[in-house]
Amino acid sequence: MPALFLLIPLLGVIIINLPGRKIGNRMAVWAALAVAIIQIGMAVTSGSMVWQGLAQVVSLPFGASLQIDLFTAVVLATTGLIAAMSLILDKNAENPRSLYFGSLVLVTMMGMNGVVMVRDIFSLYVFLEITAVASFVLISINKERDPLEGAFKYFVMSAVATVLILAAIAILLLTVGSVGFKAVADNLSAGGVSPQVIVALILFIAGLSIKAGLIPFHAWLPDAYSSAPPAVSMLLAGIITKVTGVYTIMRLITDVFSISSIMKTAFMVLGAVSIVIGALAAMRQDDFKRMLAYSSISQVGYIILSAGLGTPLGFAAALLHFFNHATFKSLLFVNAAAVESRSGTRQMSRLGGLASKMPITGGTSVVGFLSTAGVPPLSGFWSKLLIVIALWQAGAYFYAVVAVLASILTLAYFLIMQRRVFFGKLREGLESIREAGAAAVVPSLILAGITVLVGLLFPLVLLLMQSQGLI
Amino acid sequence: MLDSSMNVWMVILLSLLLLSAVFAVMIRDLLKAAIALAAVSVVLTVIMFLLGSPLAAVFELSVCAGLITAIFISAISLTKPGTQEELAAKRRLRLKRFIYLPILLVLIGVGLWLAWPSLKLDIAAVGTGAGLSVQQVLWDARSLDILGQIIIILAGVFGVVVLFRGRKAR
Amino acid sequence: MMGQILLSLAIFVPVAGSFFLPLAGKLSSRFRNILAFVLVSVSFIASAAMLPSALSGGQANYWQIELPLGLTFGFLGDGLAVFMAMVSSFIGAIIVLYSIGYMSHYNNQNEYYLLVVLFIGSMMGLVYSTNLIFLYVFWEIAAIVCWRLIGFFREKETVKRADKAFLVTVFGALVMLIGFFLIYQQTGTFDMLQMKGVQISDWAVALILVGIFAKSATLPLHTWLPDAGVAPSPVTSLLHAAVLVKIGVYAYARFFLVNFAMNPVWHIVVPIVVGLSAIVSAGAAIIEKDIKRLIAYSTVSQLGFIFLGLSTGSILGIAGGLLYILMHGLAKGGLFLCAGIVEQNAGTKDITKMGGLIKVMPVTAVTFIFCAFSVMGLPPFGGFFSKYLVISGAVSSEQAWIALAFIVGAILTIIYLLRAFTMVFMGETKLAGFEDIREGSRTMLVSVSVLAGLSLAAGILINYPSAFVQTIVQQMAVVIR
Amino acid sequence: MSDMMLLFPIFVPVFLGAVMFLVPGKAKWVKEALLLIGTAVTLVVSILFFGKNMDFVLPWGGFGMDLSLKLYQFSSFILLSVAVFAFLIALYSVVSMKGHEQAKKFYAYMLLTLGFVSGAVLANNLIILLFFWEGLLVLLFAMIMTGGKKASPTAVKALVLNGVADLCLLLGVGITVFISGTAAMDKINLPMDFWGSFAFALMMIGAIGKAGSMPFHSWIPDAAIDAPLPFMALLPAALEKLLGIYLLTRISLDLFIFQPGSGMSIAMMTIGAVTILLAVMMALIQKNFKRLLSYHAISQVGYMILGIGTALPIGIVGGLFHMINNAMYKSALFLTGGSVEKQAGTTDLEKLGGLGRKMPITFTCFFITAAAISGVPPLNGFFSKELIFEGAAESGLVFYIVALLGAFFTAASFLKLGHAAFLGKRRTEHDNVREAPWPMLVPMIIIAAGCILFGVYNALPLNNLIQPVLGAKLGGESFAGILPASWLLAGISVGVLVLALANHFFGVKRTKSGLGAVDHIHYAPGLKTVYKWAELRYFDPYNIGMVIVGGISKVLWWVDRGIDWVYDKFTVRLVNILSLGIRKAHTGSHRLYIAWALGGMALLAVLVAVLI
């Protein structure tokens, strides 16, 4: 049954490309959207009885190597959601090459679904490569100079990451004999961590950090995000980096290398460093999307810091922040896209007081930035609260204090953004601006709605997490 | 498992491999670089045979030595060779950057040589799959990779279509 | 059961209702204004209705939802909470009434009324909540609303000031949150009712004090308050005088007087810090030229008095502190609203350019001087009793030198308030177009004179508020030695 | 009579004062009637109360602040004198304030002040005393304000000066209540240990501040010019002195154990002596009728404080007797000044002269009261001064000499005033000046007669008004009687008066005008510069205080700006440096980025190697 998540998008790609380019252009995005929504539906019901029942009846190939647990289901649902939003946002672009865009998004979804469902390191590497290749092409889909340069940097850096990960897999294969998560974990817990496994660990940490964009390894991320077309940068920031980088790290920490403290402390250090330096870097950026890129480095730092704890509550908090960050970061990218499509520029210094002309974008951006800064009562606060509680329970007091005080930096650079772009007197020359088109407004409203609902109904979310045994 | 005679061959082949790789990077003419690259793949194939993994060797020989080299050569033949000064300038630039390469190699070599005894590499008995046929390897042991292969090819196709097909309008 | 309904009414009617105001605004602005006033007075009436049961210990008005990780979502309406709720919602209602007149000719009024009513709702939530984290949530909602309100006029400078205020208060709140975590580590829960009477560590007290001082603008973290004078004047009076700054004072009372015990050394440290803040801000008020900034400095100074009362740990002092919250809320609210009328009609905020306004604005002048006398603590106004109790509280806990410092503060208070009064209302006028300056609109004058009248009535009929405060202090006495 | 009646002297005037505000401005005679009724009722009630012992307690403010009133011999005496003066001055002001646009407000404030003063006198709870005491501050400010636009700086000055004194009183009350555990004044009797004397000192400052002695005096001369005249006659001359000295006596006799020769008594005596001398020296050179009288009001308080400061029974009786005498002749002198101002239009001595014949009754009243204040026997001033001289002589010769000097200058300045105003050549424009209307004359005549009565038959005030106040402390002596106790002191005082007369004739002959009688002292070499500075207000404690406060607040202002700089400039610049540094580090070359990645991995490896 899990293979459906791969086959349905594959079917989608084939259907879109059958009738040739003219019809395909119009039909592509809607078909991709359908696939995304089906995916959300399937992911959400994956834990339910219906799904288990069907699984016995229909036996598809690759049954053994693809499984779905709670973590996978949540990420699958988030992937579907963000992909859907990105597809809607693409309609907002002037000359959308929607046929190619639609099919490439489906390919990326296949890649991400694969990464999420596999249970052995080598196929994990294979699906990582799929997602990487598809996202290179997505970034440079309009073939302008900037996106090409950003894609090139992303391509080169992920090539380095691939080499490192492959080397690590090779060493692990040598020492353990097989690549399955369980096999490696059992072997390590039995045989203990020999020097060569440590070398493999270090390579793995470096490779995955490049993929996730943690601080010393992050350099490709700002260029790739800011130069990519709006819909693609939202997809990238929202879900691609998270699945390929953050999900893999969390999966490896919890399932494979749970006994080795090296990986945990390493990722906690990297997480804390990225929180602080990411926030500082975002402070004086003039380009709206570049600032959001650095901000997402900082927020990913929170997820990694919490996952690095290794405790069940740490994992649960990281998962909640994974979902929240996916929603409010994509929301901010949607706002950035709306502002860029209406005012024609991303330089914040040339914008001013847009809230009066673009009330919905202005309002949703306030929801987005407050949630990112971890200001209650929105969703960002609650996940950061759980992260700090997890840190505090595990005794990592210094990290907890860094995590709490860093949200002041986050708040600072978002206030600068608000003052420069939305909250203030309208800058002369921008009088003609109207509210962004439906393609930009609808996703921002949906995402803002999710952020506010998760925030306000947090007691229910808490009870749900408890029922799922996370807390 | 590695007896002394194998050791000697290995050292020769590995140094040959390194030599042709450096040659491929340093050579001025693109065509010669492509051929050097093919040479690297051939030597790699021989090493794989020696190490007892025939299947991988076969793929390496056919794909890397054969197919990729062919594509490279056809692409290079289409391009206009750069003038002498450009080539010389590029070479001088490359030389300046790669001065450090040999020093780095030597360092890593010495480091490995020293650390080797303490590393206590226990190479696990890896299922070499010598006895398995191609069909069993592809379909049973690594069946998911087939699906992965298909999707990667799909992504590659879209990449080529999107990036290289220039539109009529321009 | 009745108590629980009232409690939920008091909190959720303004919080939820505030989001309907922009819709009401689409229908007609009059309907929206009335709706805003009704929402706020509902929470006042609900809190007042809870009074009898609150005085008998407040166990009747209490409900909660049990949540994991010690995050129980609960509300309790005990004496202290009902007192604070009534003070802030009453003054909030008057300010909403005043802003109907004041805001009539500004744009985006819908946003204004939404924020003001949401602010009072979050104040109710904060006052009644029994869980540290949900108290922190309402604390931050108040900070968000305060940010949007200070930046209401949307000039570059005002938005910069709003950002500064938001950053400073959020910084304080975050430090306080770390303090909460220290308590969580010590007791394993965030629910205050389960932790009643626990002695918390000095580090936790210090960190929470930083948060309190940031919110209530005490010395090192006070400069955001005068800067926030750029907001519309009902907002400054709402923020500076009556409600926002009282959050910090309420938090101090709730944590260190009702719920937790703390190391007695803090009964010496806090008065010293607070004394410094009172003197420095009083000095700055004497030099200040802008009328709103001057009154804001005065608020910082008077907060010093309130904290003195609460922090000396003597019954008299605490009663004085609580009474001071009421008296100062009324009087300072009135002062700011008068300043609003003066600024709106005289066209400038610089007191050195005004003068002789008493001839043109007699009602505003009289209410200004009435509220000023109450702030100075002169009988027969209410301020006298609270100032006397605070000083005698300081004296009765062997801190006569601190009391002397606060007497100097009181003298400075008299000087800067008189200076402001004479420069604005007395002497020869320096204003151009003096003849056509007229009095504020009717609603503004009504709300201002209600506040002034109440300051006077609170002085003469002191027995009602002080009886209320006596029962609260008895409830607290269980914690203090 | 039930003890509820005790509320009458407080609430009747306060209620009528409040009603006065509601009376429409143009209603003829209504406001004057209300004023007279109010003061008359209070007078009748206080006469009925005289000598009774009543007690009334009403729980009011909680925390020990219950409204408890107590009437006993001393407070009934003060209450009576307050009511008498209030009624007489009300009668006087009904005429003198006719047509004044702020008259209605003035009458209302007068009634409220009467209510608050009687409240303060009757209070038996220290906090209630404080409540009424500080309430007078607000009314003082309001009454000076009715003097017109230019009166506001003086009103501010008065409020600030009295505010400082009252805040010291507040702290003193706070400490006393804390030490003694109760706020009921009749139960407090504290020894003079460290905190006791600190509380005593603070309450003393409050008392002498209200009475208008030296450090808190400088608003009175300014108020003489700016405030309406009945205000001067009512408050600085009579009520404030009565109230101030009443509290001073209560704390010296009842609340604290006040030993003669103790540190506190010497302090009080020095304050008294300094006030006598400096104030009268200033009074000497004044060129304005009212300012001269106001300086005298300040210097006479010095006598009372000196008297009570001796802590000897004779001194205290002398001080109290001087208090009631001073209230009488000082208010009468102000009333004469008022009638001169009403009839002649100015109180500037240069423009006056020779009014004696035109205004015979005013002149005779002025003559009697001036003689009384200068201490001419057999008037009341002489006897009370003799008692104070005797007390001062026993406590310290220097105080006695200063008191004598004070008497000399008082006599000299009143001779100058009488000569300049009433004798000498009359100006042409004053030819048609007629005598003041009868309602203004009656109070003057009554008070002048009182001065004579209290002088000649001084047993009446001493035996049944003042001496019972000391009760047991008196030790059975009685100081009444026409014949002075020690002939030596009496002789010296009369000699001083003769000397003053001679000095006056010498001055008049030298400058040929009444006004110039003291110019030889005024322009004496040493004194000339001091006088010039004094006129320029260099020694005015209010100005000195304001300069100090201005300096301090400037410093505090810079402290505040410094803290603000940390937020606005420092943190912003720090964060900018960091973030611009990071931004520049991203040069955009992918080779650098890969270098970072590999560098990061190497660092990680080192860390792992170190940790394990």
mmCIF file of C-alpha atoms in Angstrom, chain A residues 141-377:
data_model
loop_
_atom_site.group_PDB
_atom_site.id
_atom_site.type_symbol
_atom_site.label_atom_id
_atom_site.label_comp_id
_atom_site.label_asym_id
_atom_site.label_seq_id
_atom_site.Cartn_x
_atom_site.Cartn_y
_atom_site.Cartn_z
ATOM 1 C CA ILE A 141 13.013 26.551 -14.932
ATOM 2 C CA ASN A 142 12.847 30.109 -16.351
ATOM 3 C CA LYS A 143 16.510 29.938 -17.450
ATOM 4 C CA GLU A 144 17.330 33.506 -16.263
ATOM 5 C CA ARG A 145 20.895 34.208 -15.207
ATOM 6 C CA ASP A 146 20.272 34.508 -11.437
ATOM 7 C CA PRO A 147 18.326 31.262 -10.932
ATOM 8 C CA LEU A 148 20.908 29.396 -13.038
ATOM 9 C CA GLU A 149 23.708 30.685 -10.814
ATOM 10 C CA GLY A 150 21.721 29.742 -7.664
ATOM 11 C CA ALA A 151 20.932 26.306 -9.083
ATOM 12 C CA PHE A 152 24.588 25.781 -10.007
ATOM 13 C CA LYS A 153 25.714 26.518 -6.435
ATOM 14 C CA TYR A 154 22.994 24.222 -5.067
ATOM 15 C CA PHE A 155 24.049 21.519 -7.571
ATOM 16 C CA VAL A 156 27.730 21.734 -6.713
ATOM 17 C CA MET A 157 27.157 21.737 -2.963
ATOM 18 C CA SER A 158 24.722 18.780 -3.064
ATOM 19 C CA ALA A 159 27.217 16.933 -5.258
ATOM 20 C CA VAL A 160 29.731 17.330 -2.417
ATOM 21 C CA ALA A 161 27.039 16.189 0.020
ATOM 22 C CA THR A 162 26.293 13.147 -2.129
ATOM 23 C CA VAL A 163 29.959 12.142 -2.183
ATOM 24 C CA LEU A 164 30.149 12.404 1.598
ATOM 25 C CA ILE A 165 26.906 10.434 2.152
ATOM 26 C CA LEU A 166 27.898 7.743 -0.330
ATOM 27 C CA ALA A 167 31.298 7.359 1.346
ATOM 28 C CA ALA A 168 29.591 7.033 4.721
ATOM 29 C CA ILE A 169 27.119 4.427 3.324
ATOM 30 C CA ALA A 170 30.003 2.507 1.851
ATOM 31 C CA ILE A 171 31.877 2.391 5.170
ATOM 32 C CA LEU A 172 28.689 1.387 7.009
ATOM 33 C CA LEU A 173 28.046 -1.321 4.419
ATOM 34 C CA LEU A 174 31.587 -2.558 5.025
ATOM 35 C CA THR A 175 31.239 -2.679 8.791
ATOM 36 C CA VAL A 176 27.606 -3.825 9.082
ATOM 37 C CA GLY A 177 27.166 -5.865 5.941
ATOM 38 C CA SER A 178 23.720 -4.506 5.152
ATOM 39 C CA VAL A 179 22.158 -1.096 4.812
ATOM 40 C CA GLY A 180 18.752 -1.534 6.510
ATOM 41 C CA PHE A 181 18.044 0.969 9.346
ATOM 42 C CA LYS A 182 17.253 -1.831 11.831
ATOM 43 C CA ALA A 183 20.254 -3.919 10.817
ATOM 44 C CA VAL A 184 22.665 -1.029 11.219
ATOM 45 C CA ALA A 185 21.101 0.004 14.537
ATOM 46 C CA ASP A 186 21.232 -3.553 15.963
ATOM 47 C CA ASN A 187 24.828 -4.001 14.819
ATOM 48 C CA LEU A 188 25.931 -0.717 16.318
ATOM 49 C CA SER A 189 24.203 -1.388 19.630
ATOM 50 C CA ALA A 190 25.754 -4.869 19.688
ATOM 51 C CA GLY A 191 29.241 -4.170 18.327
ATOM 52 C CA GLY A 192 29.715 -0.705 19.705
ATOM 53 C CA VAL A 193 31.002 2.322 17.804
ATOM 54 C CA SER A 194 34.363 1.418 16.222
ATOM 55 C CA PRO A 195 36.686 4.160 14.808
ATOM 56 C CA GLN A 196 35.652 3.501 11.205
ATOM 57 C CA VAL A 197 32.003 3.915 12.145
ATOM 58 C CA ILE A 198 32.919 7.250 13.708
ATOM 59 C CA VAL A 199 34.494 8.310 10.396
ATOM 60 C CA ALA A 200 31.268 7.235 8.682
ATOM 61 C CA LEU A 201 29.262 9.230 11.243
ATOM 62 C CA ILE A 202 31.288 12.378 10.663
ATOM 63 C CA LEU A 203 30.879 12.073 6.887
ATOM 64 C CA PHE A 204 27.168 11.453 7.340
ATOM 65 C CA ILE A 205 26.753 14.465 9.636
ATOM 66 C CA ALA A 206 28.584 16.718 7.164
ATOM 67 C CA GLY A 207 26.613 15.448 4.169
ATOM 68 C CA LEU A 208 23.254 15.769 5.872
ATOM 69 C CA SER A 209 24.123 19.233 7.230
ATOM 70 C CA ILE A 210 24.809 20.433 3.711
ATOM 71 C CA LYS A 211 21.435 19.046 2.639
ATOM 72 C CA ALA A 212 19.667 20.656 5.645
ATOM 73 C CA GLY A 213 21.545 23.963 5.342
ATOM 74 C CA LEU A 214 23.004 24.157 8.876
ATOM 75 C CA ILE A 215 25.395 27.034 9.425
ATOM 76 C CA PRO A 216 28.871 26.131 8.300
ATOM 77 C CA PHE A 217 27.347 24.111 5.446
ATOM 78 C CA HIS A 218 24.509 26.512 4.567
ATOM 79 C CA ALA A 219 26.074 28.802 1.972
ATOM 80 C CA TRP A 220 24.115 27.512 -1.066
ATOM 81 C CA LEU A 221 20.709 28.036 0.576
ATOM 82 C CA PRO A 222 20.298 31.856 0.465
ATOM 83 C CA ASP A 223 21.350 32.073 -3.204
ATOM 84 C CA ALA A 224 19.158 29.144 -4.236
ATOM 85 C CA TYR A 225 16.060 30.363 -2.363
ATOM 86 C CA SER A 226 16.281 34.043 -3.303
ATOM 87 C CA SER A 227 16.977 33.543 -6.995
ATOM 88 C CA ALA A 228 14.427 30.762 -7.558
ATOM 89 C CA PRO A 229 11.005 31.678 -8.977
ATOM 90 C CA PRO A 230 8.489 32.408 -6.148
ATOM 91 C CA ALA A 231 6.548 29.155 -6.294
ATOM 92 C CA VAL A 232 9.769 27.141 -6.355
ATOM 93 C CA SER A 233 11.398 29.056 -3.493
ATOM 94 C CA MET A 234 8.267 28.412 -1.409
ATOM 95 C CA LEU A 235 8.469 24.695 -2.258
ATOM 96 C CA LEU A 236 12.194 24.619 -1.513
ATOM 97 C CA ALA A 237 11.972 26.434 1.815
ATOM 98 C CA GLY A 238 8.709 24.872 2.826
ATOM 99 C CA ILE A 239 9.376 21.229 2.281
ATOM 100 C CA ILE A 240 12.272 20.145 0.024
ATOM 101 C CA THR A 241 15.130 21.164 2.299
ATOM 102 C CA LYS A 242 13.178 19.961 5.262
ATOM 103 C CA VAL A 243 12.533 16.482 3.892
ATOM 104 C CA THR A 244 15.935 15.910 2.356
ATOM 105 C CA GLY A 245 17.845 17.500 5.217
ATOM 106 C CA VAL A 246 15.847 17.685 8.425
ATOM 107 C CA TYR A 247 13.758 14.503 8.033
ATOM 108 C CA THR A 248 16.820 12.386 7.251
ATOM 109 C CA ILE A 249 18.686 13.774 10.272
ATOM 110 C CA MET A 250 15.723 13.139 12.581
ATOM 111 C CA ARG A 251 15.164 9.655 11.146
ATOM 112 C CA LEU A 252 18.838 8.714 11.546
ATOM 113 C CA ILE A 253 19.077 10.112 15.064
ATOM 114 C CA THR A 254 15.990 8.296 16.306
ATOM 115 C CA ASP A 255 16.136 5.028 14.365
ATOM 116 C CA VAL A 256 19.702 4.361 13.276
ATOM 117 C CA PHE A 257 22.319 6.108 15.384
ATOM 118 C CA SER A 258 20.190 6.514 18.514
ATOM 119 C CA ILE A 259 22.923 5.054 20.747
ATOM 120 C CA SER A 260 25.798 7.257 19.536
ATOM 121 C CA SER A 261 26.044 10.494 21.532
ATOM 122 C CA ILE A 262 28.426 11.958 18.922
ATOM 123 C CA MET A 263 25.704 12.554 16.351
ATOM 124 C CA LYS A 264 23.356 13.996 18.983
ATOM 125 C CA THR A 265 25.821 16.483 20.473
ATOM 126 C CA ALA A 266 27.113 17.400 16.993
ATOM 127 C CA PHE A 267 23.639 18.212 15.708
ATOM 128 C CA MET A 268 22.738 20.087 18.915
ATOM 129 C CA VAL A 269 25.826 22.260 18.507
ATOM 130 C CA LEU A 270 25.146 22.789 14.795
ATOM 131 C CA GLY A 271 21.490 23.587 15.575
ATOM 132 C CA ALA A 272 22.323 26.156 18.238
ATOM 133 C CA VAL A 273 24.965 27.802 16.029
ATOM 134 C CA SER A 274 22.593 28.019 13.092
ATOM 135 C CA ILE A 275 19.853 29.567 15.266
ATOM 136 C CA VAL A 276 22.068 32.440 16.362
ATOM 137 C CA ILE A 277 24.112 33.074 13.220
ATOM 138 C CA GLY A 278 21.102 32.565 10.946
ATOM 139 C CA ALA A 279 19.157 35.182 12.863
ATOM 140 C CA LEU A 280 22.088 37.620 12.863
ATOM 141 C CA ALA A 281 22.641 37.139 9.143
ATOM 142 C CA ALA A 282 18.976 37.805 8.435
ATOM 143 C CA MET A 283 19.168 41.132 10.293
ATOM 144 C CA ARG A 284 20.599 43.478 7.661
ATOM 145 C CA GLN A 285 19.403 41.777 4.462
ATOM 146 C CA ASP A 286 17.760 44.133 2.010
ATOM 147 C CA ASP A 287 16.363 41.376 -0.240
ATOM 148 C CA PHE A 288 13.030 40.085 1.192
ATOM 149 C CA LYS A 289 13.476 36.447 0.114
ATOM 150 C CA ARG A 290 17.148 36.347 1.106
ATOM 151 C CA MET A 291 16.134 37.449 4.595
ATOM 152 C CA LEU A 292 13.482 34.725 4.708
ATOM 153 C CA ALA A 293 16.141 32.209 3.588
ATOM 154 C CA TYR A 294 18.423 33.065 6.506
ATOM 155 C CA SER A 295 15.397 33.040 8.803
ATOM 156 C CA SER A 296 14.551 29.496 7.723
ATOM 157 C CA ILE A 297 18.175 28.443 8.417
ATOM 158 C CA SER A 298 17.630 29.764 11.939
ATOM 159 C CA GLN A 299 14.279 27.998 12.364
ATOM 160 C CA VAL A 300 15.676 24.705 10.993
ATOM 161 C CA GLY A 301 18.319 25.113 13.668
ATOM 162 C CA TYR A 302 15.504 24.907 16.272
ATOM 163 C CA ILE A 303 14.212 21.630 14.790
ATOM 164 C CA ILE A 304 17.659 20.079 14.657
ATOM 165 C CA LEU A 305 18.460 21.274 18.198
ATOM 166 C CA SER A 306 15.346 19.604 19.524
ATOM 167 C CA ALA A 307 15.821 16.424 17.480
ATOM 168 C CA GLY A 308 19.452 16.267 18.605
ATOM 169 C CA LEU A 309 18.238 15.714 22.187
ATOM 170 C CA GLY A 310 17.198 12.172 21.335
ATOM 171 C CA THR A 311 14.455 12.161 23.996
ATOM 172 C CA PRO A 312 10.875 11.277 22.920
ATOM 173 C CA LEU A 313 9.587 14.755 23.923
ATOM 174 C CA GLY A 314 12.458 16.314 21.941
ATOM 175 C CA PHE A 315 11.406 14.311 18.893
ATOM 176 C CA ALA A 316 7.730 15.252 19.351
ATOM 177 C CA ALA A 317 8.592 18.962 19.714
ATOM 178 C CA ALA A 318 10.825 18.783 16.627
ATOM 179 C CA LEU A 319 8.021 17.146 14.674
ATOM 180 C CA LEU A 320 5.510 19.832 15.712
ATOM 181 C CA HIS A 321 7.975 22.608 14.826
ATOM 182 C CA PHE A 322 8.687 20.796 11.515
ATOM 183 C CA PHE A 323 4.998 21.058 10.608
ATOM 184 C CA ASN A 324 4.552 24.615 11.965
ATOM 185 C CA HIS A 325 7.678 25.917 10.272
ATOM 186 C CA ALA A 326 6.592 24.380 6.982
ATOM 187 C CA THR A 327 3.299 26.322 7.178
ATOM 188 C CA PHE A 328 4.399 29.767 8.421
ATOM 189 C CA LYS A 329 7.624 29.846 6.358
ATOM 190 C CA SER A 330 5.723 29.047 3.194
ATOM 191 C CA LEU A 331 3.193 31.695 4.228
ATOM 192 C CA LEU A 332 5.972 34.306 4.390
ATOM 193 C CA PHE A 333 7.320 33.185 1.004
ATOM 194 C CA VAL A 334 3.822 33.495 -0.444
ATOM 195 C CA ASN A 335 3.656 37.047 0.917
ATOM 196 C CA ALA A 336 7.068 37.743 -0.590
ATOM 197 C CA ALA A 337 5.824 36.424 -3.918
ATOM 198 C CA ALA A 338 2.690 38.595 -3.707
ATOM 199 C CA VAL A 339 4.728 41.710 -2.894
ATOM 200 C CA GLU A 340 7.228 40.952 -5.681
ATOM 201 C CA SER A 341 4.516 40.286 -8.260
ATOM 202 C CA ARG A 342 2.733 43.566 -7.424
ATOM 203 C CA SER A 343 5.640 45.956 -6.769
ATOM 204 C CA GLY A 344 8.120 44.333 -9.145
ATOM 205 C CA THR A 345 10.991 44.390 -6.678
ATOM 206 C CA ARG A 346 12.314 42.357 -3.761
ATOM 207 C CA GLN A 347 14.452 45.243 -2.298
ATOM 208 C CA MET A 348 12.735 46.130 0.960
ATOM 209 C CA SER A 349 14.377 49.587 0.894
ATOM 210 C CA ARG A 350 12.286 50.452 -2.175
ATOM 211 C CA LEU A 351 9.019 49.343 -0.553
ATOM 212 C CA GLY A 352 6.972 50.913 2.246
ATOM 213 C CA GLY A 353 3.542 50.885 3.853
ATOM 214 C CA LEU A 354 2.056 48.245 1.577
ATOM 215 C CA ALA A 355 -0.370 47.098 4.271
ATOM 216 C CA SER A 356 -2.739 49.892 3.337
ATOM 217 C CA LYS A 357 -2.878 48.748 -0.284
ATOM 218 C CA MET A 358 -2.479 45.001 0.304
ATOM 219 C CA PRO A 359 -4.431 44.375 3.546
ATOM 220 C CA ILE A 360 -4.691 40.556 3.267
ATOM 221 C CA THR A 361 -1.011 40.103 2.454
ATOM 222 C CA GLY A 362 -0.135 42.565 5.223
ATOM 223 C CA GLY A 363 -2.361 40.813 7.743
ATOM 224 C CA THR A 364 -1.170 37.303 6.927
ATOM 225 C CA SER A 365 2.468 38.474 7.027
ATOM 226 C CA VAL A 366 1.861 39.703 10.593
ATOM 227 C CA VAL A 367 0.510 36.212 11.475
ATOM 228 C CA GLY A 368 3.517 34.649 9.756
ATOM 229 C CA PHE A 369 6.209 36.754 11.368
ATOM 230 C CA LEU A 370 4.699 36.592 14.874
ATOM 231 C CA SER A 371 4.517 32.810 14.630
ATOM 232 C CA THR A 372 8.129 32.610 13.401
ATOM 233 C CA ALA A 373 9.288 34.813 16.237
ATOM 234 C CA GLY A 374 7.549 32.472 18.670
ATOM 235 C CA VAL A 375 5.164 35.098 19.999
ATOM 236 C CA PRO A 376 2.025 33.516 21.481
ATOM 237 C CA PRO A 377 -0.824 32.722 20.774
#
